Short mmCIF file of C-alpha atoms in Angstrom, two decimals:
data_model
loop_
_atom_site.label_atom_id
_atom_site.label_comp_id
_atom_site.label_asym_id
_atom_site.label_seq_id
_atom_site.Cartn_x
_atom_site.Cartn_y
_atom_site.Cartn_z
CA MET J 1 121.16 116.55 101.63
CA PRO J 2 118.38 118.82 102.98
CA ALA J 3 116.83 121.18 100.44
CA ILE J 4 117.36 124.12 102.83
CA THR J 5 119.71 124.65 105.75
CA ALA J 6 120.13 127.83 107.77
CA GLN J 7 122.50 128.32 110.66
CA ALA J 8 122.46 131.26 113.07
CA LEU J 9 120.98 133.74 110.59
CA THR J 10 120.78 137.30 111.87
CA LYS J 11 119.43 140.44 110.26
CA VAL J 12 119.09 143.91 111.76
CA TYR J 13 117.14 146.75 110.15
CA LYS J 14 117.46 150.46 110.79
CA THR J 15 114.07 152.11 111.27
CA ARG J 16 112.81 155.49 112.43
CA ALA J 17 112.34 153.97 115.87
CA GLY J 18 115.87 152.56 115.98
CA LEU J 19 117.41 149.16 115.28
CA VAL J 20 115.10 146.18 114.84
CA ARG J 21 116.52 142.66 115.04
CA ALA J 22 114.40 140.80 112.49
CA LEU J 23 116.37 137.55 112.78
CA ASP J 24 118.24 136.60 115.92
CA GLY J 25 120.20 133.40 115.29
CA LEU J 26 117.59 131.52 113.27
CA ASP J 27 118.30 127.84 112.50
CA LEU J 28 116.25 125.94 109.93
CA GLU J 29 116.27 122.73 107.92
CA VAL J 30 113.84 121.58 105.21
CA ALA J 31 113.88 118.06 103.79
CA GLU J 32 113.59 117.66 100.03
CA GLY J 33 110.12 116.86 98.69
CA THR J 34 108.29 118.21 101.76
CA ILE J 35 106.37 121.29 102.85
CA LEU J 36 107.75 123.17 105.81
CA GLY J 37 105.31 125.62 107.36
CA LEU J 38 107.00 128.65 108.92
CA LEU J 39 104.41 129.84 111.40
CA GLY J 40 104.44 133.12 113.30
CA PRO J 41 102.89 136.58 113.73
CA ASN J 42 103.64 139.72 111.75
CA GLY J 43 107.14 140.89 112.63
CA ALA J 44 108.38 137.43 113.66
CA GLY J 45 110.90 137.33 110.79
CA LYS J 46 109.15 135.03 108.31
CA THR J 47 109.47 137.24 105.24
CA THR J 48 113.03 138.25 106.10
CA THR J 49 113.89 134.54 106.24
CA VAL J 50 112.34 133.98 102.82
CA ARG J 51 114.12 137.00 101.32
CA ILE J 52 117.48 135.71 102.54
CA LEU J 53 116.89 132.15 101.34
CA ALA J 54 115.66 133.44 97.97
CA THR J 55 118.89 135.51 97.57
CA LEU J 56 117.06 138.85 97.67
CA LEU J 57 118.63 139.92 100.97
CA ARG J 58 122.03 139.27 102.54
CA PRO J 59 122.16 138.15 106.17
CA ASP J 60 124.26 140.18 108.56
CA SER J 61 125.74 136.94 109.89
CA GLY J 62 125.12 133.22 109.72
CA ARG J 63 125.03 130.91 106.73
CA ALA J 64 122.34 129.33 104.57
CA THR J 65 122.29 126.90 101.65
CA VAL J 66 119.44 126.12 99.26
CA LEU J 67 119.67 123.04 97.05
CA GLY J 68 123.34 122.79 98.00
CA HIS J 69 124.16 126.38 96.97
CA ASP J 70 125.28 129.09 99.35
CA VAL J 71 122.69 131.89 99.23
CA VAL J 72 125.39 134.58 99.16
CA ARG J 73 128.25 133.10 97.13
CA ASP J 74 126.08 131.16 94.66
CA ALA J 75 123.15 133.57 94.43
CA GLN J 76 123.29 133.94 90.63
CA ARG J 77 123.19 130.19 90.02
CA LEU J 78 120.58 129.56 92.70
CA ARG J 79 118.06 131.99 91.21
CA ARG J 80 117.62 129.67 88.24
CA LEU J 81 116.50 126.83 90.53
CA VAL J 82 113.89 128.43 92.79
CA GLY J 83 110.55 130.19 92.48
CA LEU J 84 108.89 132.70 94.76
CA SER J 85 105.32 133.83 95.30
CA GLY J 86 105.16 136.81 97.66
CA GLN J 87 102.41 138.08 99.93
CA TYR J 88 100.82 140.17 97.20
CA ALA J 89 100.19 139.09 93.61
CA ALA J 90 103.16 140.39 91.60
CA VAL J 91 101.40 140.59 88.24
CA ASP J 92 100.88 143.41 85.75
CA GLU J 93 97.23 144.48 85.85
CA ASN J 94 97.39 145.96 82.35
CA LEU J 95 98.47 142.72 80.67
CA THR J 96 96.42 139.58 80.10
CA GLY J 97 97.01 136.44 82.12
CA ALA J 98 98.78 134.81 79.18
CA GLU J 99 100.96 137.89 78.58
CA ASN J 100 101.97 137.97 82.25
CA LEU J 101 103.14 134.36 82.20
CA TRP J 102 104.96 134.82 78.89
CA MET J 103 106.74 137.85 80.35
CA PHE J 104 107.80 135.89 83.45
CA GLY J 105 109.02 133.07 81.20
CA ARG J 106 111.24 135.50 79.33
CA LEU J 107 112.55 136.89 82.63
CA TYR J 108 113.52 133.31 83.49
CA GLN J 109 115.34 133.35 80.12
CA LEU J 110 113.08 130.80 78.44
CA PRO J 111 112.94 131.03 74.63
CA GLY J 112 109.84 132.86 73.42
CA ARG J 113 108.10 129.77 72.04
CA THR J 114 108.90 127.75 75.18
CA ALA J 115 107.60 130.55 77.41
CA ARG J 116 104.33 130.68 75.43
CA SER J 117 103.88 126.91 75.62
CA ARG J 118 104.68 126.84 79.33
CA ALA J 119 102.22 129.69 79.96
CA GLY J 120 99.46 127.66 78.31
CA GLU J 121 100.24 124.64 80.49
CA LEU J 122 100.09 126.68 83.69
CA LEU J 123 96.90 128.51 82.72
CA GLU J 124 95.28 125.12 82.24
CA GLN J 125 96.73 123.73 85.48
CA PHE J 126 95.39 126.64 87.56
CA GLY J 127 91.99 126.84 85.92
CA LEU J 128 92.68 130.14 84.16
CA SER J 129 92.47 129.08 80.52
CA ASP J 130 89.08 130.72 79.98
CA ALA J 131 90.48 134.02 81.29
CA ALA J 132 93.86 133.76 79.55
CA ASP J 133 93.17 136.67 77.20
CA ASN J 134 91.44 138.86 79.79
CA ILE J 135 93.20 141.88 81.31
CA VAL J 136 94.35 140.97 84.83
CA LYS J 137 92.65 144.03 86.38
CA THR J 138 89.36 142.18 85.70
CA TYR J 139 90.52 139.12 87.69
CA SER J 140 89.21 138.32 91.16
CA GLY J 141 91.62 138.18 94.10
CA GLY J 142 91.73 134.39 93.98
CA MET J 143 92.48 134.40 90.25
CA ARG J 144 95.34 136.86 90.74
CA ARG J 145 96.86 134.70 93.47
CA ARG J 146 96.66 131.62 91.23
CA LEU J 147 98.25 133.57 88.39
CA ASP J 148 101.02 134.73 90.74
CA LEU J 149 101.69 131.15 91.83
CA ALA J 150 101.74 130.08 88.18
CA SER J 151 104.32 132.80 87.43
CA ALA J 152 106.57 131.41 90.17
CA LEU J 153 106.42 127.99 88.47
CA ILE J 154 107.13 129.16 84.93
CA GLY J 155 110.81 128.15 85.11
CA HIS J 156 110.19 124.63 86.52
CA PRO J 157 111.76 125.49 89.93
CA ARG J 158 113.00 122.65 92.10
CA LEU J 159 112.08 124.59 95.22
CA LEU J 160 109.30 127.09 95.79
CA PHE J 161 108.97 129.80 98.44
CA LEU J 162 105.37 130.75 99.23
CA ASP J 163 105.16 133.81 101.47
CA GLU J 164 101.65 133.92 102.97
CA PRO J 165 100.10 132.76 99.66
CA THR J 166 96.46 132.95 100.79
CA THR J 167 96.48 136.33 102.52
CA GLY J 168 93.22 138.17 101.77
CA LEU J 169 91.53 135.27 99.99
CA ASP J 170 87.99 134.11 100.71
CA PRO J 171 87.55 130.54 102.05
CA ARG J 172 86.74 129.06 98.62
CA SER J 173 89.80 130.63 96.97
CA ARG J 174 91.96 129.55 99.91
CA LEU J 175 90.89 125.92 99.50
CA SER J 176 91.64 126.16 95.77
CA MET J 177 95.15 127.39 96.54
CA TRP J 178 95.65 124.60 99.08
CA ASN J 179 94.79 122.02 96.42
CA ALA J 180 97.24 123.61 93.98
CA ILE J 181 100.00 123.55 96.63
CA ARG J 182 99.34 119.88 97.46
CA ASP J 183 99.52 119.03 93.77
CA LEU J 184 102.96 120.64 93.50
CA VAL J 185 104.33 118.44 96.29
CA ARG J 186 102.82 115.31 94.74
CA LYS J 187 104.86 116.15 91.65
CA GLY J 188 108.08 116.31 93.68
CA SER J 189 108.49 119.99 94.57
CA THR J 190 109.91 121.21 97.87
CA LEU J 191 108.04 124.09 99.48
CA LEU J 192 108.72 126.55 102.26
CA LEU J 193 105.41 128.11 103.22
CA THR J 194 105.12 131.07 105.56
CA THR J 195 101.76 131.69 107.17
CA GLN J 196 100.01 133.18 110.17
CA TYR J 197 96.95 131.00 109.62
CA LEU J 198 97.04 128.08 112.03
CA GLU J 199 94.63 125.98 109.96
CA GLU J 200 96.80 126.48 106.87
CA ALA J 201 99.92 125.12 108.56
CA ASP J 202 97.85 122.26 110.00
CA ALA J 203 96.37 121.37 106.60
CA LEU J 204 99.46 121.66 104.39
CA ALA J 205 102.75 121.35 106.25
CA ASP J 206 104.65 118.09 106.77
CA VAL J 207 106.67 119.89 109.43
CA VAL J 208 105.86 123.13 111.27
CA ALA J 209 108.54 125.51 112.55
CA VAL J 210 107.26 128.13 114.97
CA VAL J 211 109.14 131.43 114.72
CA ASP J 212 108.91 134.28 117.21
CA ALA J 213 111.17 137.31 117.63
CA GLY J 214 113.52 136.08 114.90
CA LYS J 215 114.12 132.60 116.32
CA ILE J 216 112.72 129.12 115.78
CA ILE J 217 111.18 128.25 119.13
CA ALA J 218 109.66 124.87 118.23
CA ARG J 219 109.67 122.39 115.37
CA GLY J 220 107.83 119.17 114.55
CA THR J 221 104.75 117.79 112.85
CA ALA J 222 101.47 119.42 113.82
CA ALA J 223 100.56 116.29 115.80
CA GLU J 224 103.91 116.29 117.63
CA LEU J 225 103.61 119.93 118.61
CA LYS J 226 100.06 119.44 119.85
CA SER J 227 101.06 116.37 121.85
CA GLN J 228 103.74 118.39 123.65
CA ILE J 229 101.10 120.48 125.37
CA GLY J 230 98.66 117.55 125.66
CA GLY J 231 95.19 117.36 127.16
CA GLU J 232 91.94 119.13 126.44
CA ARG J 233 91.25 122.85 126.62
CA ILE J 234 88.54 124.65 128.55
CA GLU J 235 87.55 127.76 126.69
CA ILE J 236 85.15 130.42 127.93
CA VAL J 237 84.05 133.85 126.69
CA VAL J 238 82.93 136.30 129.35
CA ASN J 239 80.17 138.84 128.77
CA ASP J 240 81.89 141.69 130.62
CA PRO J 241 85.61 142.32 129.94
CA ALA J 242 85.92 143.65 133.50
CA ASP J 243 85.48 140.04 134.67
CA LEU J 244 88.54 138.74 132.82
CA VAL J 245 90.96 139.03 135.75
CA GLN J 246 88.66 137.30 138.25
CA ALA J 247 87.68 134.65 135.72
CA ARG J 248 91.35 133.92 135.02
CA HIS J 249 92.03 133.30 138.71
CA ILE J 250 89.03 130.96 138.97
CA ILE J 251 89.86 128.94 135.86
CA SER J 252 93.54 128.68 136.75
CA ARG J 253 92.64 127.17 140.16
CA HIS J 254 90.72 124.37 138.46
CA CYS J 255 93.11 123.69 135.56
CA VAL J 256 96.61 122.28 135.23
CA ALA J 257 98.11 125.61 134.10
CA ASP J 258 97.22 129.28 134.16
CA ALA J 259 94.58 130.47 131.71
CA ILE J 260 95.67 132.51 128.70
CA VAL J 261 93.60 135.63 128.07
CA ASP J 262 92.57 137.10 124.72
CA GLU J 263 91.30 140.51 125.81
CA ARG J 264 89.88 141.53 122.44
CA ALA J 265 87.79 138.36 122.16
CA LYS J 266 87.07 138.32 125.95
CA ARG J 267 88.18 134.68 125.79
CA LEU J 268 90.13 132.58 128.31
CA THR J 269 91.73 129.24 127.50
CA ALA J 270 93.37 126.77 129.87
CA PRO J 271 94.54 123.13 129.67
CA ALA J 272 92.54 120.79 131.87
CA ASP J 273 92.20 117.14 132.78
CA GLY J 274 88.92 115.56 133.79
CA GLY J 275 86.92 116.38 130.68
CA THR J 276 83.31 117.49 131.09
CA ARG J 277 83.42 117.11 134.89
CA LYS J 278 86.17 119.71 135.11
CA LEU J 279 84.29 122.00 132.72
CA ALA J 280 81.17 121.71 134.86
CA ALA J 281 83.17 122.60 137.99
CA VAL J 282 84.60 125.70 136.29
CA ILE J 283 81.14 126.81 135.12
CA ARG J 284 79.73 126.40 138.64
CA ALA J 285 82.60 128.41 140.16
CA LEU J 286 82.15 131.21 137.64
CA ASP J 287 78.39 131.24 138.24
CA GLU J 288 78.91 131.48 142.00
CA ALA J 289 81.20 134.46 141.39
CA GLY J 290 78.45 136.14 139.36
CA ILE J 291 80.40 136.05 136.10
CA VAL J 292 78.14 135.88 133.04
CA LEU J 293 79.40 133.84 130.08
CA ASP J 294 78.66 134.33 126.41
CA ASP J 295 80.13 130.98 125.44
CA PHE J 296 82.00 128.00 126.88
CA GLY J 297 83.27 124.65 125.69
CA LEU J 298 85.80 121.83 125.83
CA ARG J 299 88.06 121.12 122.85
CA ARG J 300 91.24 119.38 121.81
CA PRO J 301 94.49 121.41 121.47
CA THR J 302 95.23 123.21 118.21
CA LEU J 303 98.34 124.80 116.77
CA ASP J 304 97.03 128.07 118.19
CA ASP J 305 97.29 126.52 121.66
CA VAL J 306 100.86 125.48 120.85
CA PHE J 307 101.76 129.02 119.88
CA LEU J 308 100.01 130.54 122.88
CA THR J 309 101.75 128.12 125.23
CA LEU J 310 105.18 128.75 123.71
CA THR J 311 105.00 132.52 123.33
CA GLY J 312 102.17 133.77 125.56
CA HIS J 313 100.49 135.59 122.66
CA ALA J 314 98.43 134.75 119.59
CA THR J 315 99.84 134.35 116.08
CA ARG J 316 97.82 137.07 114.42
CA LEU J 317 99.11 140.17 116.12
CA GLU J 318 98.43 143.65 114.81
CA PRO J 319 101.71 145.45 113.98
CA ALA J 320 102.42 148.65 115.85
CA ASP J 321 102.34 150.84 112.74
CA GLY J 322 98.86 149.61 111.82
CA GLY J 323 99.80 148.11 108.49
CA ASN J 324 103.30 146.78 107.97
CA GLU J 325 105.94 145.43 110.25
CA ALA J 326 108.47 147.74 111.88
CA HIS J 327 111.03 146.66 109.27
CA PRO J 328 110.76 145.80 105.55
CA ASP J 329 109.57 142.28 106.34
CA HIS J 330 106.42 142.93 104.32
CA ASP J 331 108.15 144.16 101.18
CA ALA J 332 107.01 141.26 99.04
CA PRO J 333 109.66 140.16 96.52
CA THR J 334 108.36 138.99 93.15
CA ALA J 335 108.90 135.75 91.31
CA ALA J 336 110.60 137.71 88.56
CA ALA J 337 113.15 139.12 90.98
CA VAL J 338 114.28 135.58 91.74
CA GLY J 339 114.22 134.42 88.15
CA ARG J 340 116.42 137.19 86.78
CA THR J 341 120.12 136.44 86.65
CA SER J 342 121.35 139.97 86.10
#
């Protein structure tokens, strides 16, 4: 039996601007003992999906099961079996690291002595033992994220939801979190990981599901998704953004598909066959047109190319309101909210 199944999930929010369809018939399946990476931009429906699967939000229609339990009918029982780490560290800054984990253990209804013992194990596992008795407000961002992940594990969950777990972390802290996530899977956990970082999905996920506008638009291993669009990519960066339109026409004539334009980066990308010979031909044509380049190159496809090809836009889109999505898809639920049974 799959660890997670979702069929035709829909969810509509009322906002100041009107109705927003966060999920629009989303279908999903996650095999036990694997990491599924749910990849998409802000507003795609990733967090809404997690909130529904973690029993914190009811779908308007559709059905989902987690570990064989219906997320609506069996919500109370299911909360004992799963853990959740949201987009922002859900820890109390005025408590120590050890006190935070003990508190989460009690929220998961562990006996006091068991919660204290489990807290010690997790502090050691996540390299926080030396800071166990320090107030959390003195922790770095990476330490807080590790503590938040530890709090989601306090109740020995069979399945863990990680909603953009490395948002805001520096590269070193991100790699540390990746190692912790890999270790969880080696020990038999099942993970659903939402992210808008292409390299994160590539590095961690056994299977990637691409979500856009509330639907799964592609699914497969990273290698399978890349192979679907095949070939190498010509990538150029123009000096003058006014040249983007003309450059796109030139590149598209030489490549096997139209170039995709990133206006902010002044970058154009297009699939091509012929390797360096094709790149040289494109450079000559752009030079003859008087278009000055800041950079150019030939590279293999990435998950970003997959997303661009499927949707026509990049994964990391800025939301219209400048901070959060148009609906409560960024209201990060806490691990404690899942662990409570009342």
